[in-house]
Amino acid sequence: MRSCDPWRPFAAFMAWHLALQSTYMRWVMPGIAGIVVMAVMVALAVLTSTRRGARVGVAILLAYQLALAVARFPLTANSSYLTVLVLGVLLLLSSSSRTPRRVVLERGEELRRTVLFVLMVIYAMAGVQKLAQGYWHDGEFIVLTLLADLSFFAESMRHLLELGALLLGSAGPLVSTSGPWSLGATPLLVPDWLPAVAMGLSLSFVLAELLVPLAVLWPRTRARALAPLVVVQVGIGLSSWEIEFMSLALGCVALSTRRPRRNLAIVLAGEVVHYLLRHRLGVEI
Amino acid sequence: MSLRRATLLGVRVLVVAWPLAHLILTVATPMSRWKLGGLGMYAEPDASQRSVLVIALRGIDPQRPLPSIGPMTGMHRVLERGARGGLVPRPWEPRAGAGAIEAAFERFSVLASAEAAQELVTATGEGSALVVLALPRVDLRQRVHYHEVHAFLVTDTESLELGCIARTPQSSVEIEARLREAWRAHAQARPPRLARRAGPRDPSEDD
């Protein structure tokens, strides 16, 4: 058992993570209501960061997140379910100032194990779903996303492919979808190597989602698997632009590292940079 | 076992069991993989890439060929999810029933039943309509982008599945010919019903 209790740093991370996420409320609730929600979330983060107010802060955050998840049901985001689950586990494994040190450390260990288990099952199940639905067997999902997605990332990938086609030789540039008006088949002018690359990427994603969680859950390989796990998380998070989920997942992994306090702070710092880029400097990805 | 430990065990069982149950549900029913926390999002393209055309059959004589889908601008509605979310009905503006249309659209996948088509048409406020579901597909071996097309026919009294019109890459002429054929076959089998419900003639049909 480790000598440091990860409960308080993790509770503070969750609270500040949610406070940063609440900045999105300005789109849902324009005007003063959105600002009030953001101010309350920041106040809750401050409360959760204190020794005495941490449990109360986590309890209020859990109630708030639960209410949000119910309000958005059935379109509740998966990251929202994960947040509720993690906050619930956090509250369940909290300790008071009278709790013996040994029990506090045991609960900290239980927190690490449970959160990591939940996260690994999420990745593994996402891999199972991809295998079952068939769109990832031959790279079809990746190419469809490249064709139809209007995000900055997909747009950049299209330009990158065109550049690659120019440099490496190809059958032509990637053709965008012709929309619902034309139901017929349209030739897909893609670089010669795209089918192989798309299939390789597809299978890599699915295999990583299935194998890395297994390696993390297996005690003997856990320590070595944490670094690949971070790579997988960042890869998936950036390619699908699921920054909210990526930050939460990285926080959950940081909890299981040898220096949870430092690593949680690094993840949070990354989130702050993303917030500043997006909201203050207007860098829209 | 303490209540705390039992709850933690329950959490572990839940996160394993629910995604598996969700997987079975999404394979067996038209339930969206992007809903209800089953972790199936990104296992298939989201609804923004799915096109559903509700082609109003008012004023169309069932004994005459179905007008081509391309030029039917004033007579058909494309319910399409915008890339940034939200339903984009084209070419008409969103209206009061948009929520009901969205809910019906969500259920309209490749596994949708004739009843789901009926719900969708009712939500759009149409009486008789041909519903076409177009799912984008890519065949990387043949290097072609195409639509898997399924069709339904909904009248005031019944809703029928016309089946899969195209599962492999087909030309738009071929797909429209198959749609017309499926519709004509149905209309010939039941001429009085559709004929009775035919409304005022649409001027665009004269083209």
Coordinates of C-alpha atoms in Angstrom, one line a residue:
Chain A
M1 CA 0.0 0.0 0.0
R2 CA 1.3 3.5 -0.9
S3 CA 2.0 6.0 1.8
C4 CA 0.2 8.9 0.3
D5 CA -3.6 9.4 0.2
P6 CA -4.8 10.3 -3.3
W7 CA -8.3 11.2 -2.3
R8 CA -7.9 14.9 -1.7
P9 CA -5.8 15.7 -4.8
F10 CA -8.2 13.7 -6.9
A11 CA -11.3 15.4 -5.4
A12 CA -9.7 18.8 -6.1
F13 CA -8.8 17.7 -9.6
M14 CA -12.4 16.6 -10.3
A15 CA -13.8 19.9 -8.9
W16 CA -11.5 22.1 -11.0
H17 CA -12.0 19.9 -14.1
L18 CA -15.8 20.5 -13.7
A19 CA -15.3 24.2 -13.1
L20 CA -13.4 24.5 -16.4
Q21 CA -16.0 22.4 -18.1
S22 CA -18.8 24.7 -16.8
T23 CA -17.4 27.4 -19.1
Y24 CA -19.4 25.7 -21.9
M25 CA -22.5 26.7 -20.0
R26 CA -22.3 30.1 -21.6
W27 CA -23.5 28.5 -24.8
V28 CA -26.3 26.6 -23.1
M29 CA -27.3 29.5 -20.8
P30 CA -26.4 32.8 -22.4
G31 CA -26.4 35.9 -20.2
I32 CA -26.2 36.1 -16.4
A33 CA -27.5 32.5 -15.7
G34 CA -24.4 31.0 -17.4
I35 CA -22.1 33.3 -15.5
V36 CA -23.8 32.4 -12.2
V37 CA -23.3 28.7 -12.9
M38 CA -19.7 29.2 -13.7
A39 CA -19.2 31.3 -10.5
V40 CA -20.9 28.6 -8.4
M41 CA -18.7 25.9 -10.0
V42 CA -15.5 27.8 -9.2
A43 CA -16.7 28.4 -5.6
L44 CA -17.4 24.6 -5.3
A45 CA -13.9 23.9 -6.7
V46 CA -12.4 26.2 -4.0
L47 CA -14.5 24.5 -1.3
T48 CA -13.5 21.0 -2.5
S49 CA -9.8 22.0 -2.4
T50 CA -10.0 22.7 1.3
R51 CA -9.5 20.1 3.9
R52 CA -12.8 20.5 5.7
G53 CA -15.0 21.3 2.8
A54 CA -13.8 18.5 0.4
R55 CA -16.5 15.9 1.2
V56 CA -19.3 18.5 1.1
G57 CA -18.0 19.8 -2.2
V58 CA -17.9 16.4 -3.7
A59 CA -21.4 15.6 -2.5
I60 CA -22.8 18.9 -4.1
L61 CA -20.9 18.2 -7.3
L62 CA -22.3 14.7 -7.5
A63 CA -25.9 16.0 -7.0
Y64 CA -25.3 18.6 -9.7
Q65 CA -23.8 16.2 -12.2
L66 CA -26.6 13.7 -11.5
A67 CA -29.2 16.4 -12.2
L68 CA -27.4 17.3 -15.4
A69 CA -27.2 13.7 -16.6
V70 CA -30.9 13.2 -15.9
A71 CA -31.8 16.5 -17.6
R72 CA -30.0 15.5 -20.7
F73 CA -31.2 11.9 -20.7
P74 CA -31.3 10.0 -23.1
L75 CA -28.7 12.1 -24.9
T76 CA -26.4 12.2 -21.9
A77 CA -22.8 12.1 -23.0
N78 CA -20.8 9.1 -21.9
S79 CA -18.3 11.4 -20.1
S80 CA -21.2 12.6 -18.0
Y81 CA -22.0 9.1 -16.9
L82 CA -18.3 8.5 -16.1
T83 CA -18.2 11.8 -14.1
V84 CA -21.2 10.7 -12.0
L85 CA -19.7 7.3 -11.4
V86 CA -16.3 8.7 -10.4
L87 CA -17.8 11.3 -8.1
G88 CA -20.0 8.6 -6.5
V89 CA -17.0 6.3 -5.9
L90 CA -15.1 9.3 -4.5
L91 CA -17.8 10.1 -2.0
L92 CA -18.2 6.5 -1.0
L93 CA -14.5 6.2 -0.2
S94 CA -14.2 9.6 1.6
S95 CA -12.9 9.7 5.1
S96 CA -13.4 12.1 8.0
S97 CA -10.7 13.6 10.2
R98 CA -11.4 10.9 12.8
T99 CA -10.8 8.0 10.4
P100 CA -7.6 6.1 11.3
R101 CA -4.7 6.6 8.9
R102 CA -4.6 3.0 7.9
V103 CA -8.3 3.0 6.8
V104 CA -7.7 6.3 4.9
L105 CA -4.8 4.6 2.9
E106 CA -6.9 1.5 2.3
R107 CA -9.7 3.6 0.9
G108 CA -7.2 5.5 -1.3
E109 CA -6.0 2.2 -2.7
E110 CA -9.6 1.1 -3.3
L111 CA -10.3 4.4 -5.1
R112 CA -7.3 3.9 -7.4
R113 CA -8.3 0.3 -8.2
T114 CA -12.0 1.1 -8.8
V115 CA -11.4 4.2 -10.9
L116 CA -8.8 2.4 -13.0
F117 CA -11.1 -0.6 -13.5
V118 CA -14.0 1.5 -14.6
L119 CA -11.8 3.4 -17.1
M120 CA -10.3 0.2 -18.5
V121 CA -13.7 -1.4 -18.9
I122 CA -14.9 1.7 -20.8
Y123 CA -12.0 1.4 -23.3
A124 CA -12.3 -2.4 -23.7
M125 CA -16.1 -2.2 -24.2
A126 CA -15.7 0.6 -26.8
G127 CA -13.3 -1.8 -28.6
V128 CA -15.8 -4.7 -28.4
Q129 CA -18.6 -2.4 -29.8
K130 CA -16.3 -1.4 -32.7
L131 CA -15.6 -5.0 -33.5
A132 CA -19.3 -5.9 -33.3
Q133 CA -20.6 -3.1 -35.6
G134 CA -18.3 -3.8 -38.5
Y135 CA -17.4 -0.2 -39.6
W136 CA -13.9 -0.6 -38.2
H137 CA -13.0 -3.9 -39.9
D138 CA -11.7 -2.3 -43.1
G139 CA -11.2 1.3 -42.3
E140 CA -14.6 2.4 -43.5
F141 CA -15.4 4.5 -40.4
I142 CA -12.1 6.5 -40.7
V143 CA -12.7 7.3 -44.4
L144 CA -16.3 8.2 -43.8
T145 CA -15.3 10.6 -41.1
L146 CA -12.6 12.1 -43.3
L147 CA -15.2 12.6 -46.0
A148 CA -18.0 14.1 -44.0
D149 CA -16.5 15.6 -40.9
L150 CA -16.3 19.4 -40.9
S151 CA -14.0 19.7 -37.9
F152 CA -10.7 21.4 -38.1
F153 CA -9.0 18.0 -37.4
A154 CA -10.8 16.3 -40.3
E155 CA -10.1 19.2 -42.6
S156 CA -6.4 19.1 -41.7
M157 CA -6.3 15.4 -42.3
R158 CA -7.8 15.9 -45.7
H159 CA -5.1 18.5 -46.6
L160 CA -2.4 16.2 -45.2
L161 CA -3.7 13.3 -47.4
E162 CA -3.7 15.6 -50.4
L163 CA -0.2 16.6 -49.7
G164 CA 0.8 13.0 -49.2
A165 CA -0.9 12.1 -52.5
L166 CA 1.2 14.8 -54.2
L167 CA 4.4 13.7 -52.7
L168 CA 4.0 9.9 -52.9
G169 CA 1.9 9.6 -56.0
S170 CA -1.7 8.8 -56.0
A171 CA -4.9 8.2 -57.8
G172 CA -6.1 11.7 -57.0
P173 CA -7.4 13.9 -54.1
L174 CA -10.0 12.8 -51.6
V175 CA -13.5 13.4 -52.9
S176 CA -16.0 14.8 -50.4
T177 CA -19.5 13.3 -50.1
S178 CA -22.0 14.6 -52.6
G179 CA -24.8 14.9 -50.1
P180 CA -28.1 13.3 -49.8
W181 CA -29.4 14.6 -53.2
S182 CA -27.4 12.1 -55.1
L183 CA -28.1 8.6 -54.0
G184 CA -25.8 7.0 -56.5
A185 CA -22.3 5.8 -56.2
T186 CA -19.5 8.3 -56.7
P187 CA -15.9 7.3 -57.4
L188 CA -13.6 7.9 -54.5
L189 CA -10.3 9.3 -55.7
V190 CA -7.9 8.6 -52.9
P191 CA -4.2 8.1 -52.7
D192 CA -3.2 4.6 -53.5
W193 CA -2.0 3.9 -50.0
L194 CA -5.1 5.2 -48.2
P195 CA -7.0 1.9 -48.0
A196 CA -4.0 0.2 -46.3
V197 CA -3.4 3.2 -44.0
A198 CA -7.1 3.4 -43.0
M199 CA -7.2 -0.3 -42.3
G200 CA -4.0 -0.2 -40.3
L201 CA -5.3 2.7 -38.3
S202 CA -8.6 1.1 -37.7
L203 CA -7.2 -2.2 -36.5
S204 CA -4.6 -0.3 -34.4
F205 CA -7.4 1.6 -32.6
V206 CA -9.5 -1.5 -31.9
L207 CA -6.5 -3.6 -30.8
A208 CA -5.2 -0.8 -28.6
E209 CA -8.7 -0.4 -27.0
L210 CA -8.8 -4.1 -26.3
L211 CA -5.3 -4.9 -25.3
V212 CA -4.0 -1.9 -23.4
P213 CA -6.8 -2.2 -20.8
L214 CA -6.0 -5.9 -20.3
A215 CA -2.3 -5.0 -19.8
V216 CA -3.3 -2.3 -17.3
L217 CA -5.6 -4.6 -15.3
W218 CA -3.0 -7.4 -15.2
P219 CA -0.9 -6.5 -12.1
R220 CA 2.4 -7.7 -13.6
T221 CA 2.1 -5.5 -16.7
R222 CA 0.3 -2.5 -15.1
A223 CA 3.4 -0.3 -14.5
R224 CA 4.6 -0.7 -18.1
A225 CA 1.2 -0.3 -19.6
L226 CA 0.4 3.1 -18.1
A227 CA 2.5 5.0 -20.7
P228 CA 0.9 3.3 -23.7
L229 CA -2.4 4.0 -22.1
V230 CA -1.7 7.7 -22.0
V231 CA -0.7 7.5 -25.7
V232 CA -3.9 5.7 -26.6
Q233 CA -6.0 8.2 -24.6
V234 CA -4.4 11.2 -26.2
G235 CA -4.6 9.7 -29.7
I236 CA -8.3 8.9 -29.3
G237 CA -9.1 12.2 -27.5
L238 CA -7.4 14.3 -30.2
S239 CA -8.7 12.4 -33.2
S240 CA -12.3 12.5 -32.0
W241 CA -11.8 15.9 -30.3
E242 CA -13.3 14.5 -27.1
I243 CA -11.2 16.8 -24.9
E244 CA -13.6 16.6 -21.9
F245 CA -13.4 12.8 -21.8
M246 CA -9.7 12.8 -22.5
S247 CA -9.0 15.1 -19.6
L248 CA -11.1 13.1 -17.2
A249 CA -9.6 9.8 -18.3
L250 CA -6.0 11.2 -18.0
G251 CA -6.9 12.4 -14.5
C252 CA -8.1 8.9 -13.6
V253 CA -4.8 7.5 -14.9
A254 CA -2.8 10.1 -13.0
L255 CA -4.5 8.8 -9.8
S256 CA -2.8 5.5 -10.3
T257 CA 0.7 6.8 -10.8
R258 CA 3.4 7.1 -8.2
R259 CA 3.0 10.8 -8.0
P260 CA -0.7 11.4 -8.3
R261 CA -0.6 15.0 -7.0
R262 CA 2.0 16.2 -9.5
N263 CA 0.4 14.3 -12.5
L264 CA -3.1 15.5 -11.7
A265 CA -1.7 19.0 -11.7
I266 CA -0.1 18.5 -15.1
V267 CA -3.5 17.2 -16.5
L268 CA -5.3 20.2 -15.0
A269 CA -2.7 22.6 -16.4
G270 CA -3.3 21.1 -19.9
E271 CA -7.0 21.8 -19.5
V272 CA -6.3 25.4 -18.5
V273 CA -4.2 25.8 -21.6
H274 CA -7.0 24.4 -23.7
Y275 CA -9.5 26.7 -22.0
L276 CA -7.3 29.8 -22.6
L277 CA -6.7 28.8 -26.3
R278 CA -10.3 28.2 -27.0
H279 CA -12.2 30.8 -24.9
R280 CA -9.7 33.6 -24.4
L281 CA -7.7 33.5 -27.6
G282 CA -10.5 32.2 -29.8
V283 CA -8.6 29.3 -31.2
E284 CA -11.4 27.1 -32.5
I285 CA -10.4 23.6 -33.2
Chain B
M1 CA -19.3 -7.8 3.2
S2 CA -19.8 -4.1 4.1
L3 CA -22.2 -1.9 2.3
R4 CA -19.3 0.1 0.9
R5 CA -17.6 -2.9 -0.6
A6 CA -20.9 -4.2 -1.9
T7 CA -21.6 -0.9 -3.6
L8 CA -18.1 -0.8 -5.2
L9 CA -18.7 -4.4 -6.5
G10 CA -22.1 -3.2 -7.9
V11 CA -20.3 -0.4 -9.7
R12 CA -17.9 -2.9 -11.3
V13 CA -20.7 -5.3 -12.3
L14 CA -22.7 -2.3 -13.8
V15 CA -19.9 -1.0 -16.0
V16 CA -19.3 -4.5 -17.4
A17 CA -22.9 -5.7 -17.8
W18 CA -24.6 -2.5 -19.1
P19 CA -22.4 -2.1 -22.2
L20 CA -22.9 -5.7 -23.1
A21 CA -26.7 -5.4 -22.7
H22 CA -26.5 -2.2 -24.7
L23 CA -24.6 -3.9 -27.5
I24 CA -27.3 -6.6 -27.7
L25 CA -30.1 -4.0 -27.8
T26 CA -28.4 -2.0 -30.5
V27 CA -27.8 -5.0 -32.7
A28 CA -31.4 -6.2 -32.3
T29 CA -33.3 -2.9 -32.3
P30 CA -33.1 0.5 -34.0
M31 CA -31.8 2.1 -30.8
S32 CA -29.0 4.5 -31.4
R33 CA -25.5 3.4 -30.4
W34 CA -24.8 7.0 -29.4
K35 CA -27.4 7.0 -26.6
L36 CA -27.7 5.6 -23.1
G37 CA -24.1 5.3 -22.2
G38 CA -23.5 2.0 -23.9
L39 CA -20.0 3.1 -25.1
G40 CA -21.0 2.3 -28.7
M41 CA -20.5 5.8 -30.0
Y42 CA -17.9 5.9 -32.7
A43 CA -18.6 2.2 -33.4
E44 CA -20.7 3.5 -36.4
P45 CA -21.1 7.0 -38.0
D46 CA -23.3 9.3 -36.1
A47 CA -26.7 10.4 -37.3
S48 CA -25.3 13.5 -39.0
Q49 CA -24.2 11.2 -41.8
R50 CA -27.5 9.5 -42.2
S51 CA -30.0 10.9 -44.7
V52 CA -33.7 10.3 -44.5
L53 CA -35.9 11.5 -47.3
V54 CA -39.6 11.8 -46.7
I55 CA -41.1 12.2 -50.1
A56 CA -44.7 13.4 -49.9
L57 CA -46.9 11.5 -52.3
R58 CA -49.7 14.1 -52.4
G59 CA -50.8 14.7 -55.9
I60 CA -48.8 11.9 -57.4
D61 CA -50.7 9.4 -59.5
P62 CA -49.7 5.9 -58.5
Q63 CA -50.2 4.6 -62.0
R64 CA -47.6 7.0 -63.3
P65 CA -43.8 6.7 -62.7
L66 CA -42.5 8.3 -59.6
P67 CA -40.9 11.6 -60.4
S68 CA -37.1 11.5 -60.3
I69 CA -35.7 12.2 -56.8
G70 CA -33.2 14.7 -58.0
P71 CA -35.5 17.5 -59.3
M72 CA -38.3 17.0 -56.8
T73 CA -37.2 20.0 -54.8
G74 CA -40.6 21.3 -53.8
M75 CA -42.0 17.9 -52.9
H76 CA -39.6 16.1 -50.8
R77 CA -38.0 16.8 -47.5
V78 CA -34.6 15.8 -46.4
L79 CA -34.3 15.3 -42.7
E80 CA -30.6 15.5 -42.0
R81 CA -28.6 16.1 -38.9
G82 CA -26.3 19.0 -39.3
A83 CA -22.6 18.5 -38.7
R84 CA -22.8 20.5 -35.5
G85 CA -25.8 18.7 -34.2
G86 CA -29.5 19.5 -34.4
L87 CA -31.9 18.5 -37.2
V88 CA -31.8 20.4 -40.5
P89 CA -34.9 19.9 -42.4
R90 CA -34.4 20.8 -46.0
P91 CA -35.7 22.6 -48.0
W92 CA -38.4 23.6 -45.6
E93 CA -37.8 25.5 -42.3
P94 CA -38.0 23.8 -38.9
R95 CA -41.5 24.0 -37.5
A96 CA -43.4 23.3 -34.3
G97 CA -43.2 19.5 -34.6
A98 CA -39.4 19.5 -34.9
G99 CA -39.0 17.7 -31.6
A100 CA -41.2 14.8 -32.6
I101 CA -39.5 14.6 -36.0
E102 CA -36.1 14.4 -34.3
A103 CA -37.3 11.7 -31.9
A104 CA -38.7 9.7 -34.9
F105 CA -35.6 10.3 -36.9
E106 CA -33.4 8.9 -34.1
R107 CA -35.3 5.6 -34.3
F108 CA -34.9 5.5 -38.1
S109 CA -31.9 3.4 -38.7
V110 CA -31.3 0.4 -40.9
L111 CA -33.2 -1.7 -38.4
A112 CA -36.2 0.6 -38.5
S113 CA -39.6 -1.0 -38.8
A114 CA -42.6 0.0 -40.9
E115 CA -44.1 1.4 -37.7
A116 CA -41.0 3.7 -37.3
A117 CA -41.6 4.9 -40.8
Q118 CA -45.2 5.6 -40.0
E119 CA -44.2 7.6 -36.8
L120 CA -41.7 9.6 -38.9
V121 CA -44.3 10.5 -41.6
T122 CA -46.9 11.4 -39.0
A123 CA -44.4 13.6 -37.2
T124 CA -43.7 15.5 -40.5
G125 CA -47.4 16.0 -41.0
E126 CA -47.6 14.2 -44.2
G127 CA -50.3 11.7 -45.1
S128 CA -48.8 9.4 -47.7
A129 CA -45.1 9.4 -48.2
L130 CA -42.3 7.4 -49.5
V131 CA -39.5 7.2 -46.9
V132 CA -36.0 6.6 -48.1
L133 CA -33.2 5.9 -45.7
A134 CA -29.7 6.5 -47.2
L135 CA -26.7 5.3 -45.2
P136 CA -23.3 6.4 -46.5
R137 CA -20.9 3.6 -47.1
V138 CA -17.4 3.4 -48.5
D139 CA -15.9 0.4 -50.3
L140 CA -12.2 0.9 -50.2
R141 CA -11.5 -2.1 -52.4
Q142 CA -13.6 -0.7 -55.2
R143 CA -12.8 2.9 -54.2
V144 CA -16.3 4.1 -54.3
H145 CA -18.5 6.1 -52.0
Y146 CA -22.2 5.1 -52.1
H147 CA -25.4 4.9 -50.2
E148 CA -27.1 1.8 -48.8
V149 CA -30.7 2.6 -49.5
H150 CA -33.8 1.2 -47.8
A151 CA -37.4 2.3 -48.6
F152 CA -40.8 2.4 -46.9
L153 CA -44.2 3.3 -48.1
V154 CA -46.6 5.0 -45.7
T155 CA -50.2 5.8 -46.4
D156 CA -53.0 6.9 -44.0
T157 CA -54.0 3.3 -43.4
E158 CA -50.8 1.3 -43.6
S159 CA -47.0 1.3 -43.6
L160 CA -45.0 -1.1 -45.6
E161 CA -41.3 -2.0 -45.9
L162 CA -40.3 -1.9 -49.5
G163 CA -37.0 -3.5 -48.6
C164 CA -33.4 -2.8 -49.4
I165 CA -33.1 -0.9 -52.7
A166 CA -29.3 -0.8 -52.9
R167 CA -26.8 -2.6 -50.7
T168 CA -23.9 -2.4 -53.1
P169 CA -22.7 0.6 -55.2
Q170 CA -25.3 1.5 -57.7
S171 CA -25.8 4.5 -60.0
S172 CA -28.4 7.0 -59.0
V173 CA -30.4 6.1 -62.1
E174 CA -30.5 2.5 -61.0
I175 CA -31.5 3.4 -57.5
E176 CA -34.3 5.6 -58.6
A177 CA -35.5 3.0 -61.1
R178 CA -35.7 0.4 -58.3
L179 CA -37.5 2.9 -56.1
R180 CA -40.0 3.6 -58.8
E181 CA -40.4 -0.1 -59.5
A182 CA -41.0 -0.9 -55.8
W183 CA -43.5 1.9 -55.5
R184 CA -45.3 1.0 -58.7
A185 CA -45.6 -2.7 -57.7
H186 CA -47.2 -1.6 -54.5
A187 CA -49.5 0.9 -56.2
Q188 CA -50.7 -1.7 -58.7
A189 CA -51.5 -4.1 -55.9
R190 CA -53.5 -1.5 -54.0
P191 CA -54.7 1.1 -56.5
P192 CA -57.9 2.3 -54.8
R193 CA -56.3 3.3 -51.5
L194 CA -53.6 5.6 -52.8
A195 CA -55.8 6.9 -55.6
R196 CA -58.5 7.8 -53.1
R197 CA -56.1 9.7 -51.0
A198 CA -54.4 11.6 -53.9
G199 CA -54.6 15.3 -53.1
P200 CA -54.3 18.3 -55.4
R201 CA -52.0 17.9 -58.3
D202 CA -48.5 19.3 -57.8
P203 CA -47.4 21.7 -60.5
S204 CA -43.8 20.5 -60.5
E205 CA -45.0 17.1 -61.7
D206 CA -45.9 18.7 -65.1
D207 CA -42.1 19.0 -65.7

